[in-house]
Short mmCIF file of C-alpha atoms in Angstrom, two decimals:
data_model
loop_
_atom_site.label_atom_id
_atom_site.label_comp_id
_atom_site.label_asym_id
_atom_site.label_seq_id
_atom_site.Cartn_x
_atom_site.Cartn_y
_atom_site.Cartn_z
CA UNK A 1 -5.40 -39.80 90.94
CA UNK A 2 -8.03 -41.98 89.55
CA UNK A 3 -10.67 -39.63 90.53
CA UNK A 4 -8.82 -36.58 88.93
CA UNK A 5 -8.15 -38.66 85.78
CA UNK A 6 -11.78 -39.61 85.53
CA UNK A 7 -12.86 -35.97 85.87
CA UNK A 8 -10.46 -34.90 83.16
CA UNK A 9 -11.69 -37.70 80.91
CA UNK A 10 -15.21 -36.57 81.45
CA UNK A 11 -14.24 -33.02 80.45
CA UNK A 12 -12.36 -34.15 77.46
CA UNK A 13 -15.30 -36.34 76.30
CA UNK A 14 -17.30 -33.15 75.91
CA UNK A 15 -14.64 -31.63 73.71
CA UNK A 16 -14.48 -34.86 71.64
CA UNK A 17 -18.26 -34.82 71.24
CA UNK A 18 -18.21 -31.20 70.03
CA UNK A 19 -15.31 -31.93 67.63
CA UNK A 20 -17.16 -34.84 66.30
CA UNK A 21 -20.18 -32.70 65.53
CA UNK A 22 -17.97 -30.25 63.70
CA UNK A 23 -16.30 -33.13 61.67
CA UNK A 24 -19.66 -34.37 60.66
CA UNK A 25 -20.67 -30.82 59.56
CA UNK A 26 -17.42 -30.48 57.59
CA UNK A 27 -17.89 -33.86 55.90
CA UNK A 28 -21.45 -33.05 54.94
CA UNK A 29 -20.09 -29.67 53.31
CA UNK A 30 -17.39 -31.57 51.48
CA UNK A 31 -19.92 -34.00 50.14
CA UNK A 32 -22.23 -31.29 48.93
CA UNK A 33 -19.29 -29.48 47.26
CA UNK A 34 -18.08 -32.64 45.44
CA UNK A 35 -21.68 -33.33 44.24
CA UNK A 36 -21.92 -29.67 42.95
CA UNK A 37 -18.40 -29.74 41.26
CA UNK A 38 -19.17 -32.98 39.61
CA UNK A 39 -21.96 -31.35 37.77
CA UNK A 40 -19.76 -28.54 36.43
CA UNK A 41 -17.11 -30.82 34.97
CA UNK A 42 -17.57 -30.58 31.11
CA UNK A 43 -18.41 -33.63 29.32
CA UNK A 44 -16.63 -33.11 26.00
CA UNK A 45 -16.26 -35.37 23.06
CA UNK A 46 -13.04 -37.21 22.09
CA UNK A 47 -11.91 -34.61 19.46
CA UNK A 48 -12.13 -31.73 21.89
CA UNK A 49 -10.12 -33.69 24.45
CA UNK A 50 -7.36 -34.25 21.66
CA UNK A 51 -7.29 -30.51 20.83
CA UNK A 52 -7.16 -29.48 24.43
CA UNK A 53 -4.29 -31.87 25.15
CA UNK A 54 -2.47 -30.44 21.96
CA UNK A 55 -2.94 -26.94 23.27
CA UNK A 56 -1.55 -27.68 26.73
CA UNK A 57 1.34 -29.65 25.26
CA UNK A 58 2.28 -27.14 22.64
CA UNK A 59 0.81 -23.72 23.52
CA UNK A 60 2.83 -21.65 21.04
CA UNK A 61 2.65 -21.96 17.17
CA UNK A 62 5.02 -20.09 14.84
CA UNK A 63 3.36 -18.77 11.61
CA UNK A 64 5.24 -17.01 8.80
CA UNK A 65 3.18 -14.16 7.22
CA UNK A 66 4.63 -12.44 4.20
CA UNK A 67 3.07 -8.98 3.21
CA UNK A 68 4.90 -8.95 -0.19
CA UNK A 69 7.43 -11.17 -1.82
CA UNK A 70 9.99 -10.04 -4.40
CA UNK A 71 10.83 -13.63 -5.35
CA UNK A 72 14.53 -13.18 -6.09
CA UNK A 73 17.36 -11.13 -4.80
CA UNK A 74 17.62 -9.20 -7.96
CA UNK A 75 13.94 -8.35 -8.03
CA UNK A 76 14.29 -7.11 -4.46
CA UNK A 77 17.03 -4.59 -5.50
CA UNK A 78 14.97 -3.43 -8.58
CA UNK A 79 13.31 -0.43 -6.68
CA UNK A 80 16.71 0.85 -5.68
CA UNK A 81 18.45 0.62 -9.06
CA UNK A 82 15.31 1.99 -10.97
CA UNK A 83 15.35 5.12 -8.63
CA UNK A 84 19.16 5.46 -9.04
CA UNK A 85 18.77 5.24 -12.86
CA UNK A 86 16.05 7.94 -12.85
CA UNK A 87 18.61 10.21 -10.86
CA UNK A 88 21.48 9.51 -13.11
CA UNK A 89 19.36 10.07 -16.21
CA UNK A 90 18.25 13.49 -14.89
CA UNK A 91 21.86 14.34 -13.88
CA UNK A 92 23.25 13.58 -17.25
CA UNK A 93 20.49 15.77 -18.99
CA UNK A 94 21.90 18.93 -17.50
CA UNK A 95 25.21 18.07 -18.76
CA UNK A 96 23.80 18.46 -22.22
CA UNK A 97 21.09 21.18 -21.75
CA UNK A 98 20.99 24.61 -19.94
CA UNK A 99 18.82 24.70 -16.97
CA UNK A 100 17.41 28.13 -18.00
CA UNK A 101 17.08 29.66 -21.44
CA UNK A 102 19.48 32.67 -21.76
CA UNK A 103 17.29 34.00 -24.56
CA UNK A 104 14.23 33.88 -22.37
CA UNK A 105 16.10 35.62 -19.63
CA UNK A 106 17.33 38.35 -21.98
CA UNK A 107 13.85 38.95 -23.47
CA UNK A 108 12.45 39.54 -20.01
CA UNK A 109 9.84 36.79 -20.21
CA UNK A 110 7.95 35.99 -16.98
CA UNK A 111 9.96 34.03 -14.47
CA UNK A 112 7.64 31.06 -14.24
CA UNK A 113 7.62 30.65 -18.09
CA UNK A 114 11.47 30.69 -18.04
CA UNK A 115 11.57 28.12 -15.22
CA UNK A 116 9.10 25.76 -16.88
CA UNK A 117 10.83 26.27 -20.25
CA UNK A 118 14.05 24.99 -18.66
CA UNK A 119 12.35 22.17 -16.85
CA UNK A 120 9.88 20.72 -19.47
CA UNK A 121 12.35 19.52 -22.22
CA UNK A 122 14.52 17.48 -19.78
CA UNK A 123 11.41 16.26 -17.98
CA UNK A 124 9.98 14.97 -21.20
CA UNK A 125 13.31 13.18 -22.07
CA UNK A 126 13.21 11.81 -18.56
CA UNK A 127 9.81 10.32 -19.26
CA UNK A 128 11.18 8.59 -22.32
CA UNK A 129 14.13 7.27 -20.23
CA UNK A 130 11.86 5.72 -17.51
CA UNK A 131 9.55 4.32 -20.10
CA UNK A 132 12.40 2.50 -21.77
CA UNK A 133 13.74 1.37 -18.28
CA UNK A 134 10.18 0.10 -17.30
CA UNK A 135 9.91 -1.77 -20.57
CA UNK A 136 13.29 -3.51 -20.04
CA UNK A 137 12.46 -4.40 -16.41
CA UNK A 138 9.09 -5.87 -17.21
CA UNK A 139 9.87 -7.73 -20.47
CA UNK A 140 13.61 -8.38 -20.61
CA UNK A 141 14.08 -8.91 -16.82
CA UNK A 142 10.71 -10.57 -16.34
CA UNK A 143 9.72 -8.63 -13.26
CA UNK A 144 6.02 -8.35 -13.32
CA UNK A 145 4.75 -5.46 -11.16
CA UNK A 146 1.59 -6.06 -9.19
CA UNK A 147 0.58 -2.45 -9.92
CA UNK A 148 2.02 -1.77 -13.37
CA UNK A 149 0.23 1.51 -13.99
CA UNK A 150 1.09 2.84 -10.53
CA UNK A 151 4.69 1.78 -10.99
CA UNK A 152 4.90 3.73 -14.23
CA UNK A 153 3.30 6.78 -12.96
CA UNK A 154 5.63 6.76 -9.81
CA UNK A 155 8.63 6.48 -12.02
CA UNK A 156 7.49 9.45 -14.10
CA UNK A 157 6.89 11.62 -10.99
CA UNK A 158 10.27 10.55 -9.56
CA UNK A 159 12.07 11.50 -12.76
CA UNK A 160 10.21 14.88 -12.99
CA UNK A 161 11.15 15.56 -9.33
CA UNK A 162 14.85 14.63 -9.87
CA UNK A 163 14.97 16.89 -12.90
CA UNK A 164 13.51 19.73 -11.00
CA UNK A 165 15.93 19.30 -8.03
CA UNK A 166 18.99 19.13 -10.33
CA UNK A 167 17.78 22.15 -12.44
CA UNK A 168 17.49 24.28 -9.25
CA UNK A 169 20.97 23.15 -8.19
CA UNK A 170 22.38 24.15 -11.46
CA UNK A 171 20.50 27.50 -11.61
CA UNK A 172 21.74 28.57 -8.27
CA UNK A 173 25.32 27.06 -8.08
CA UNK A 174 26.26 26.31 -11.72
CA UNK A 175 29.12 23.92 -11.89
CA UNK A 176 29.22 23.60 -8.19
CA UNK A 177 25.48 22.56 -8.45
CA UNK A 178 26.38 19.83 -10.90
CA UNK A 179 28.98 18.52 -8.41
CA UNK A 180 26.46 18.74 -5.62
CA UNK A 181 23.92 16.66 -7.58
CA UNK A 182 26.68 13.88 -7.92
CA UNK A 183 27.29 14.15 -4.17
CA UNK A 184 23.52 13.86 -3.37
CA UNK A 185 23.43 10.77 -5.52
CA UNK A 186 26.28 9.12 -3.61
CA UNK A 187 24.74 9.97 -0.27
CA UNK A 188 21.45 8.52 -1.31
CA UNK A 189 23.17 5.29 -2.25
CA UNK A 190 23.56 4.83 1.54
CA UNK A 191 20.40 6.54 2.89
CA UNK A 192 17.70 5.31 0.51
CA UNK A 193 17.41 1.93 2.06
CA UNK A 194 17.44 0.03 -1.09
CA UNK A 195 20.12 -2.48 -0.29
CA UNK A 196 19.83 -2.79 3.35
CA UNK A 197 17.42 -1.43 6.11
CA UNK A 198 17.95 2.29 6.59
CA UNK A 199 17.28 1.85 10.35
CA UNK A 200 20.65 0.24 10.57
CA UNK A 201 22.60 3.27 9.40
CA UNK A 202 24.13 5.68 11.89
CA UNK A 203 23.24 9.36 12.45
CA UNK A 204 23.33 11.86 10.70
CA UNK A 205 22.66 9.53 7.69
CA UNK A 206 19.54 8.17 9.28
CA UNK A 207 18.10 11.74 9.51
CA UNK A 208 19.00 12.38 5.81
CA UNK A 209 16.92 9.44 4.81
CA UNK A 210 13.79 11.26 5.88
CA UNK A 211 14.67 14.42 3.74
CA UNK A 212 16.13 13.05 0.44
CA UNK A 213 13.75 12.23 -2.21
CA UNK A 214 15.17 8.83 -3.37
CA UNK A 215 14.09 7.28 -0.08
CA UNK A 216 10.42 7.81 -0.96
CA UNK A 217 10.91 6.60 -4.47
CA UNK A 218 12.47 3.38 -3.35
CA UNK A 219 9.79 2.77 -0.79
CA UNK A 220 6.93 3.53 -3.14
CA UNK A 221 8.37 1.30 -5.87
CA UNK A 222 8.77 -1.48 -3.44
CA UNK A 223 5.14 -1.36 -2.46
CA UNK A 224 3.96 -1.15 -6.00
CA UNK A 225 6.14 -3.80 -7.58
CA UNK A 226 5.33 -6.52 -4.95
CA UNK A 227 1.83 -5.56 -3.79
CA UNK A 228 2.46 -3.77 -0.51
CA UNK A 229 0.60 -0.96 1.32
CA UNK A 230 -0.98 1.50 -0.96
CA UNK A 231 -1.33 4.09 1.93
CA UNK A 232 2.45 4.16 2.10
CA UNK A 233 2.52 4.76 -1.65
CA UNK A 234 0.06 7.70 -1.30
CA UNK A 235 2.37 9.26 1.29
CA UNK A 236 5.42 8.80 -0.90
CA UNK A 237 3.68 10.43 -3.84
CA UNK A 238 2.71 13.36 -1.64
CA UNK A 239 6.27 13.92 -0.56
CA UNK A 240 7.54 13.80 -4.14
CA UNK A 241 4.84 16.31 -5.26
CA UNK A 242 5.81 18.71 -2.44
CA UNK A 243 9.55 18.37 -3.38
CA UNK A 244 8.73 18.92 -7.07
CA UNK A 245 6.79 22.02 -6.25
CA UNK A 246 9.40 23.51 -3.97
CA UNK A 247 12.10 22.89 -6.44
CA UNK A 248 10.14 24.55 -9.32
CA UNK A 249 9.27 27.52 -7.06
CA UNK A 250 13.02 27.87 -6.23
CA UNK A 251 13.99 27.82 -9.88
CA UNK A 252 11.20 30.32 -10.61
CA UNK A 253 12.64 32.71 -8.07
CA UNK A 254 16.15 32.26 -9.39
CA UNK A 255 14.83 33.00 -12.86
CA UNK A 256 13.21 36.24 -11.55
CA UNK A 257 16.52 37.29 -9.94
CA UNK A 258 18.63 36.39 -13.01
CA UNK A 259 16.86 38.78 -15.25
CA UNK A 260 19.37 41.31 -13.91
CA UNK A 261 22.74 40.68 -15.64
CA UNK A 262 26.02 41.04 -14.00
CA UNK A 263 29.65 40.90 -15.21
CA UNK A 264 30.31 37.53 -13.50
CA UNK A 265 27.28 36.05 -15.48
CA UNK A 266 28.50 37.54 -18.65
CA UNK A 267 31.96 36.10 -18.22
CA UNK A 268 31.89 33.22 -15.71
CA UNK A 269 35.11 31.97 -14.08
CA UNK A 270 34.10 28.33 -14.59
CA UNK A 271 32.18 26.85 -17.39
CA UNK A 272 31.30 23.21 -17.88
#
């Protein structure tokens, strides 16, 4: 037993010797790695250490960034009520004036002249209306637009567009067109996005927001009054110009068709 144990001890001593050599090699590798890593540790100043500690301790910082600021709740509603006033002004005008001149139709004048002749007088009155409204808003209500000239131009364009739309409705539908103009005004009270975000309204009102003109008037005025995105204003102006052109073309076509008189036009069933 002593002899067998001595033989096993001699065998294990060889394994121990080899393991000791591997341990020495590993320790040497560890020493070299620590020396190399020590040279890579940054030697920063005290201020950098404090900044790094703050970043690690509070990695997220909340920053409030405001694109435009209306200042007061009333000023925030100004774009909506200015647009609404322009629509109401155009609506009331066609309670007082004819959308097309009967004399011009009877004389056989060109349709485009008849259409423009019915549009220009209320459009000019609409310019006076929005000029008075702009003066009151700026000086009496003390709302100072960031882009005053742009605001005035957009109001004039909006009024002219609304006049053209209501003229076309009156030409095609008469008294029913007057009523439909009032209905469109009520619908746009909800869809224009002047009092609350239009994204929160349900369908189909949300889809109507993209097609009704007051939506673009409210959006454009909001950008011009408080210094927002002028690219958005350019898009709104483009949409209003397209709507104005379509409405005038529709009225021109109606004037062309109405040069032929019928008994129902000579003696209508309903007259406002």
